[in-house]
XYZ file of C-alpha atoms in Angstrom:
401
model
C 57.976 121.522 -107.360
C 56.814 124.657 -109.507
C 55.655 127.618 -107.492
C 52.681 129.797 -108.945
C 54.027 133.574 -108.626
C 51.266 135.231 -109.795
C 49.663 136.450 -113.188
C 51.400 136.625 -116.018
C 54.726 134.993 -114.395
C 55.814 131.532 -115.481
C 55.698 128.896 -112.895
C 59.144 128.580 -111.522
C 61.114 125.844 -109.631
C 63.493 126.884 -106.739
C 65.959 124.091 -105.540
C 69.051 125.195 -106.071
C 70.734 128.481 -105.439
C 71.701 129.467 -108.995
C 67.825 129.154 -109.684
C 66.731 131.378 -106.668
C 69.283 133.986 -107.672
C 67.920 133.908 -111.146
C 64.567 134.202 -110.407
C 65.255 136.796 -107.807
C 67.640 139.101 -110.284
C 64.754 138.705 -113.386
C 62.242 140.128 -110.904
C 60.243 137.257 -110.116
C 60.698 137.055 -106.590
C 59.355 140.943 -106.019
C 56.877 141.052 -103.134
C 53.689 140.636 -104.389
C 49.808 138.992 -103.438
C 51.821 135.609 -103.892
C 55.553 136.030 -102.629
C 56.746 137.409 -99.059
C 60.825 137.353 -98.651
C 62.763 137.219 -95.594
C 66.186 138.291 -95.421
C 66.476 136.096 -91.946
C 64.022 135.245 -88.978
C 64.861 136.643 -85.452
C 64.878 134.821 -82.291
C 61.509 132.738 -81.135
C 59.556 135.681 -79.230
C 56.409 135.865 -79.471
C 56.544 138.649 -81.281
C 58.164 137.553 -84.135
C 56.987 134.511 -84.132
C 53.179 136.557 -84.254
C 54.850 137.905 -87.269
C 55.673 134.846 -88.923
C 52.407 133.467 -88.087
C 50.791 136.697 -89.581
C 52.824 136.167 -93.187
C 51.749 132.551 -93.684
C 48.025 133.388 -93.107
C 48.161 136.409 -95.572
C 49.692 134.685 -97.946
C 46.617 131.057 -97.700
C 44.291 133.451 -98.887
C 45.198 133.116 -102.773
C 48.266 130.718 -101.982
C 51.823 132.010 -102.379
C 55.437 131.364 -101.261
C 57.468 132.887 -97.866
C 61.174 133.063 -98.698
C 63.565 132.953 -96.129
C 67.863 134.078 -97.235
C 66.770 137.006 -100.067
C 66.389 140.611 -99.381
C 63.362 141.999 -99.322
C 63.979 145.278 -100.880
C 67.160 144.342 -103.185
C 66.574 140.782 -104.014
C 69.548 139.648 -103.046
C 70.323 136.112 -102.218
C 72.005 136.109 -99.198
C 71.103 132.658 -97.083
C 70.502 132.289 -93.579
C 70.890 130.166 -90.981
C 67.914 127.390 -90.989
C 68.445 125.037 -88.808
C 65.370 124.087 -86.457
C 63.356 126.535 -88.975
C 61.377 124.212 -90.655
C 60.002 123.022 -86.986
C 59.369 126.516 -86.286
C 57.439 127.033 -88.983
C 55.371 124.021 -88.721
C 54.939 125.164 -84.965
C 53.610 128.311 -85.725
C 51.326 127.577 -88.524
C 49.306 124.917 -86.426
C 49.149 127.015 -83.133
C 49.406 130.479 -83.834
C 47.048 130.288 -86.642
C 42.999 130.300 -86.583
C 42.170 127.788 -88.195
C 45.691 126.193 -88.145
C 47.682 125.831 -91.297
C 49.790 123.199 -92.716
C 52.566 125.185 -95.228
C 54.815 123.007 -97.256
C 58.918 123.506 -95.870
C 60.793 122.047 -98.686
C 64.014 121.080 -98.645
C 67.027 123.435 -98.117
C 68.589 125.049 -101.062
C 72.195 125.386 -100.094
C 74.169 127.738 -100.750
C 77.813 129.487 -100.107
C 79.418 129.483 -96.493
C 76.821 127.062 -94.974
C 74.290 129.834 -95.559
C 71.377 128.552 -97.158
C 67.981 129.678 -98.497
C 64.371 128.006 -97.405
C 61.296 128.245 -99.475
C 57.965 127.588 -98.071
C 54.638 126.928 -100.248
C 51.475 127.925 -98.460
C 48.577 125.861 -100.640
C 45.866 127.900 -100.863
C 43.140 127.259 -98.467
C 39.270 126.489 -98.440
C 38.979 127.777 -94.570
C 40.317 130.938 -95.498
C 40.734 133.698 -94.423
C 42.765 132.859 -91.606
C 43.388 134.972 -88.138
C 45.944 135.991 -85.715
C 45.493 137.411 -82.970
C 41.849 137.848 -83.402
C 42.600 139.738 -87.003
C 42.305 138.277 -90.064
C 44.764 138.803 -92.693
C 45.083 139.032 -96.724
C 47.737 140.555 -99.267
C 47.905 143.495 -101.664
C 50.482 144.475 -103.717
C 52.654 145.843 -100.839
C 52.461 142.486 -98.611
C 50.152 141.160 -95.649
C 47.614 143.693 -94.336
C 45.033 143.088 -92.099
C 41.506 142.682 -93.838
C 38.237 145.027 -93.349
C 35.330 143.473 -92.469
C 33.418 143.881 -95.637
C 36.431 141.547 -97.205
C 36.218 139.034 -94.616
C 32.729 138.589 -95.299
C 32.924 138.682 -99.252
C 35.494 135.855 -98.775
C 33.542 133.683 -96.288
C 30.398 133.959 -98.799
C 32.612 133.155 -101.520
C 33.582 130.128 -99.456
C 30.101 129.228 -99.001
C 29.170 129.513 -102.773
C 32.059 127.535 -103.074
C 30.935 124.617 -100.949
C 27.481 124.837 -102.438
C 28.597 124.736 -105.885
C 30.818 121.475 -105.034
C 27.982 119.557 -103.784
C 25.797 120.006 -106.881
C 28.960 119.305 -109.369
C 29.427 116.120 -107.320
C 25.714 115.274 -107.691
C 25.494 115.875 -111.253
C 27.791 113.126 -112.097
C 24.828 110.724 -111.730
C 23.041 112.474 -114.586
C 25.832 111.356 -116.809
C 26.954 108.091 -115.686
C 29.868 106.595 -117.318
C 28.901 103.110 -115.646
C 25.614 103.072 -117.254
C 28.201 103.218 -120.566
C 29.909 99.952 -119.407
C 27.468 97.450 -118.574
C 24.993 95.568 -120.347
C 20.872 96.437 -120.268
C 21.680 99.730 -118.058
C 20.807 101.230 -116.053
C 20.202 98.210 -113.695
C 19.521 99.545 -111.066
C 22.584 98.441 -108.894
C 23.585 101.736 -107.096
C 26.750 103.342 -107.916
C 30.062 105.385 -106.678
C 30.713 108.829 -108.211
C 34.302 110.420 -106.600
C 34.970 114.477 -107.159
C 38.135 116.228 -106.541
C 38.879 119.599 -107.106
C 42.041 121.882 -106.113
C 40.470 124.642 -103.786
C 42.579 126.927 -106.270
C 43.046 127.185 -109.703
C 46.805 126.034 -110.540
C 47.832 126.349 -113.514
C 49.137 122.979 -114.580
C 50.690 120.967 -117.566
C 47.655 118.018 -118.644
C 48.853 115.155 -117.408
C 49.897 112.409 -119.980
C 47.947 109.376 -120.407
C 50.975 106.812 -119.638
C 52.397 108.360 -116.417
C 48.651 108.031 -114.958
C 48.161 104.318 -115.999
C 51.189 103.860 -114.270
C 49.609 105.539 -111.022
C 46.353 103.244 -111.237
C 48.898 100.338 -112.053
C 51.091 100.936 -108.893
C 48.250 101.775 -106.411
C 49.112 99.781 -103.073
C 45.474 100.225 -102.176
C 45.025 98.090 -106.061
C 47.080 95.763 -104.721
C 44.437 94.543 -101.982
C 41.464 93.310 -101.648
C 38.961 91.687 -103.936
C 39.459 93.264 -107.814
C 42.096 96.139 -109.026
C 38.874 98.630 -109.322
C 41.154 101.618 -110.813
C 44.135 99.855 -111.478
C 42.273 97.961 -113.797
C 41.061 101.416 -115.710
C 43.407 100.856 -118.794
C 41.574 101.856 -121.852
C 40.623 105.245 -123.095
C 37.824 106.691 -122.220
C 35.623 109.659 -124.184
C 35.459 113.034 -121.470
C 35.718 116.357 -123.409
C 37.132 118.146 -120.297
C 40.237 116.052 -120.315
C 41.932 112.603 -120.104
C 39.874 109.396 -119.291
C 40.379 105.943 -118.646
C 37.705 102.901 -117.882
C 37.978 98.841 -117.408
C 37.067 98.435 -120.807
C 35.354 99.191 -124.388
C 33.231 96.562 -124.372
C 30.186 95.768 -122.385
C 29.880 93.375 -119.602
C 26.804 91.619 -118.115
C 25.229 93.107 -114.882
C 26.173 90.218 -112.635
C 30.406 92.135 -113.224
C 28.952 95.745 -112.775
C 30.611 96.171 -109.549
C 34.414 95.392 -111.123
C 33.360 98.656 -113.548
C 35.069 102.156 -112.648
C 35.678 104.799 -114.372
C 38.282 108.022 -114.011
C 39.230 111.387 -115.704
C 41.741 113.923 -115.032
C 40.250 117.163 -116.843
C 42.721 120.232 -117.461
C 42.026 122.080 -114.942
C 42.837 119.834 -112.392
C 39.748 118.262 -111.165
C 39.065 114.776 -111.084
C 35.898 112.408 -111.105
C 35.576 108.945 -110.764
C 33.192 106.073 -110.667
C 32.483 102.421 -109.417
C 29.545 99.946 -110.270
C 30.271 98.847 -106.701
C 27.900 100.675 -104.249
C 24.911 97.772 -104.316
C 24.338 94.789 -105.927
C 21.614 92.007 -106.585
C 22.102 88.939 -104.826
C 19.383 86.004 -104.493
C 19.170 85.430 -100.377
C 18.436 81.745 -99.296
C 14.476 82.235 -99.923
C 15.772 82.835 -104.088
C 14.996 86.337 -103.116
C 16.737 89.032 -104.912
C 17.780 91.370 -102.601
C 20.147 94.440 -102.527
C 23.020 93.878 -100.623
C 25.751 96.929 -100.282
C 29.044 96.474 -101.111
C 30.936 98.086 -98.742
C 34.461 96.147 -99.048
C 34.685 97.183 -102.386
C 33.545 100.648 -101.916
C 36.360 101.257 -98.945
C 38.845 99.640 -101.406
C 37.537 101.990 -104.488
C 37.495 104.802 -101.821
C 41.538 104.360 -100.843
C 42.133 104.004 -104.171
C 40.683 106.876 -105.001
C 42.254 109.181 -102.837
C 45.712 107.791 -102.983
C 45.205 108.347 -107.014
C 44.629 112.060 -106.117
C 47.433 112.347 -103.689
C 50.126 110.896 -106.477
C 48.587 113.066 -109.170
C 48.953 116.146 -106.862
C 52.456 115.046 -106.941
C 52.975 114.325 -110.283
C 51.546 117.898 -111.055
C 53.316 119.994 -108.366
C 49.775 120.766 -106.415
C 50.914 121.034 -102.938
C 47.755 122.617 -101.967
C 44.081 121.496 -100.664
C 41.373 119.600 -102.048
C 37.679 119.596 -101.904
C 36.954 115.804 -102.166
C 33.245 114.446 -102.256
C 31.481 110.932 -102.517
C 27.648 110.639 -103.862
C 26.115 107.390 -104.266
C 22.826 105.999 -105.295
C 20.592 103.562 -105.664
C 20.863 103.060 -101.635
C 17.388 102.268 -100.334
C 16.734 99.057 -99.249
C 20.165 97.666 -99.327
C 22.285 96.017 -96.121
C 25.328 94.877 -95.438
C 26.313 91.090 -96.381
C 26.607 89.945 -93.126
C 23.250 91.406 -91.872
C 21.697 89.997 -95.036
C 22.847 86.495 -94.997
C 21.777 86.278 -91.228
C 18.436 87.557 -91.539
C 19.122 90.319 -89.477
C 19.408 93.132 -91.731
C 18.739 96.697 -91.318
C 18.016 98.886 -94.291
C 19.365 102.002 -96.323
C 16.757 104.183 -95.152
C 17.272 106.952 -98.341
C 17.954 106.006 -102.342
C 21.277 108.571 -101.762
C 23.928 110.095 -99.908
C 26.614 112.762 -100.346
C 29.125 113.482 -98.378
C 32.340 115.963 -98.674
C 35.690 116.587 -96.919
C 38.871 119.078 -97.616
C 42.057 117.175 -97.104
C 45.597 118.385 -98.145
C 47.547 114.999 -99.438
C 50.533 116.024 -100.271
C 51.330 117.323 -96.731
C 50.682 113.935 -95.117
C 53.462 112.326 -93.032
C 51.800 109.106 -92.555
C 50.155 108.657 -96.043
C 48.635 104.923 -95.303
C 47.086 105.969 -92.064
C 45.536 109.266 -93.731
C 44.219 107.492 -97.072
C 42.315 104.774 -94.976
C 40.583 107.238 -92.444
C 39.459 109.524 -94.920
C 38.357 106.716 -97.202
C 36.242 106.151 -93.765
C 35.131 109.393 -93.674
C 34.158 110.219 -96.978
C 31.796 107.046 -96.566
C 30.502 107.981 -92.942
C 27.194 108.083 -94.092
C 26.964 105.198 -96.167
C 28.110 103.404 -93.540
C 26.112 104.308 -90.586
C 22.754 103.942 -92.742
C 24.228 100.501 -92.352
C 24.904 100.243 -89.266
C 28.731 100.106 -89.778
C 29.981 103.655 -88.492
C 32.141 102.024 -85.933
C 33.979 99.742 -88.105
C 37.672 100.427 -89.159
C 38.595 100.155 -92.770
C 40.477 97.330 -92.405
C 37.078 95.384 -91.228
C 35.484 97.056 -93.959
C 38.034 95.745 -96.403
C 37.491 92.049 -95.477
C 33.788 92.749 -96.398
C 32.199 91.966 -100.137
């Protein structure tokens, strides 16, 4: 992966010795807001483990890289011994740390001797600033200091604004829906999916090309399920001016297909949007009726899809860091689940929308499957229980229209 060293400094890969020592002898490495080196780590004492903790929540604040096997004053690349570090770390950073952190321990870059070098990317994170031992803690250009309190609160506000901002990006992607663009005498009135991702810091990051993510959509296991492809099905160009786009088609299709229509862009900066036709649809009940029933199969399918998308772009891109993900749907009220509706038992959306936002970090996951389905489930928590269906698992949910 590339690791962002700061301003003005090219992103730079370290997995192999020659390359540390390179970057370390041009000056890259130097201590900085976004780089803390090691030369070695003592024994596991609280104290230095207090220490450790204390680097890796400095450095979430803007995101940055701890170095362990280079000098901190020379630059020299010297190794260390690592076994059982990586453990250590992880150790540290979830119970040392308020709120706990999840670094990224990459591999081992080995070097002479059996002495080898271990370089750990802390993302940076949308809960910061982080504490230890009831302190909070930043950077400057000397290293990790603790933080006044007029920083801590400039930085929680920030967060706030952050969060607030978010939400009404996410809601103003119904004001330009790309569905509407797809289907036939729109808008319909069949409600609709919009999906927003955005990297909780900016990353600089090479656009990604248009082939590598069809291939994504086209390889989705969560595509692979189910009733339709949804996003593995978005093959054809699509018109964003913020970056690359792909739909299900360039023609039209009648209303009765809406729900097969999705949409999703990958704009330079990172961020990504989606949507699906699939949130409610029209069907005629046994009285000829039309009523609205919601679609919830299809929107736990589109939801999976959505975030395993994200977590093989963050891949493809070198983002090892968090992500503010949001859902906002509309056209709600009135609608109820299939099974309600074709028993005549059927209990209504009680609101025309809902919204509904989580921060996840994807590329950290060691059980991806298990993590894409329950926070497909919990990005649509409250779709689902103003249908009555906040108990079910996604796999239920899947077997559902």
């Amino acid at each position: 992966m590339q690791h962002y060293l700061g301003p003005g400094r090219p992103l730079t890969i370290l997995d192999t010795w020659d390359k540390v020592r390179a970057a370390a002898e041009g000056g890259l490495l130097a201590e900085n807001p976004w780089c803390e080196l090691k030369e070695a780590i003592g024994p596991s004492t609280k104290a230095v483990n207090t220490e450790l903790a204390r680097d890796i929540a400095s450095l979430s604040v803007h995101g940055g890289i701890l170095i362990f096997g280079v000098k901190d004053k020379t630059y020299e690349v010297v190794g260390c011994e690592t076994d059982g570090l990586r453990d250590r770390i992880s150790q540290v950073a979830a119970t040392r740390i308020s709120p706990p952190l999840v670094p990224v321990v990459l591999d081992d870059v080995h070097g002479p001797d059996g002495r080898n070098v271990l370089v750990v990317s802390v993302p940076p994170s949308q809960l910061a600033p982080h504490m230890v031992d009831e302190r909070y803690y930043g950077r400057s250009a000397d290293g990790k200091r603790v933080l006044s309190d007029p920083e801590v609160r400039t930085l929680i506000l920030a967060r706030d604004q952050r969060t607030h901002g978010f939400i009404e990006r996410l809601k103003g992607l119904a004001l330009n829906d790309p569905i509407d663009q797809l289907v036939e005498e729109a808008p319909t009135g069949h409600g609709h999916a919009f999906f927003l991702a955005e990297p909780c810091s900016p990353v600089p990051s090479e656009r990604i090309d248009q082939h590598k993510l069809i291939e994504i959509l086209l390889n989705l296991d969560y595509g692979k399920r189910g009733m339709t492809s949804l996003l593995g099905d978005c093959t054809y160009a699509g018109n964003d001016p913020d970056g690359l786009s792909l739909r299900t088609g360039h023609r039209k299709v009648r209303a009765e297909y809406e729900h097969r229509e999705a949409q999703i862009s990958v704009h330079d900066n990172l961020t990504i949007t989606a949507a699906s036709g699939g949130a409610t649809r029209r069907i005629e009940n046994r009285s000829r009726e039309m009523r609205l029933v919601a679609l919830t199969g299809t929107m736990a399918q589109f939801a999976a899809q959505f975030i395993e998308a994200l977590r093989e772009i963050s891949l493809a891109q070198g983002y090892q860091g968090q992500w503010q993900v949001g859902v906002h749907l509309n056209h709600l009220r009135g609608a109820a689940g299939y099974e309600d509706f074709s028993s005549g038992s059927a209990p209504e959306f009680p609101q025309d929308s809902c919204t509904h936002h989580v921060v996840i970090q994807p590329t950290a996951w060691d059980a991806p499957q298990t993590q894409i389905e329950a926070v497909a489930v919990e990005l649509l928590a409250k779709y689902l229980r103003g249908l009555g269906r906040s108990e079910w698992s996604f796999n239920r949910l899947l077997q559902q229209v």
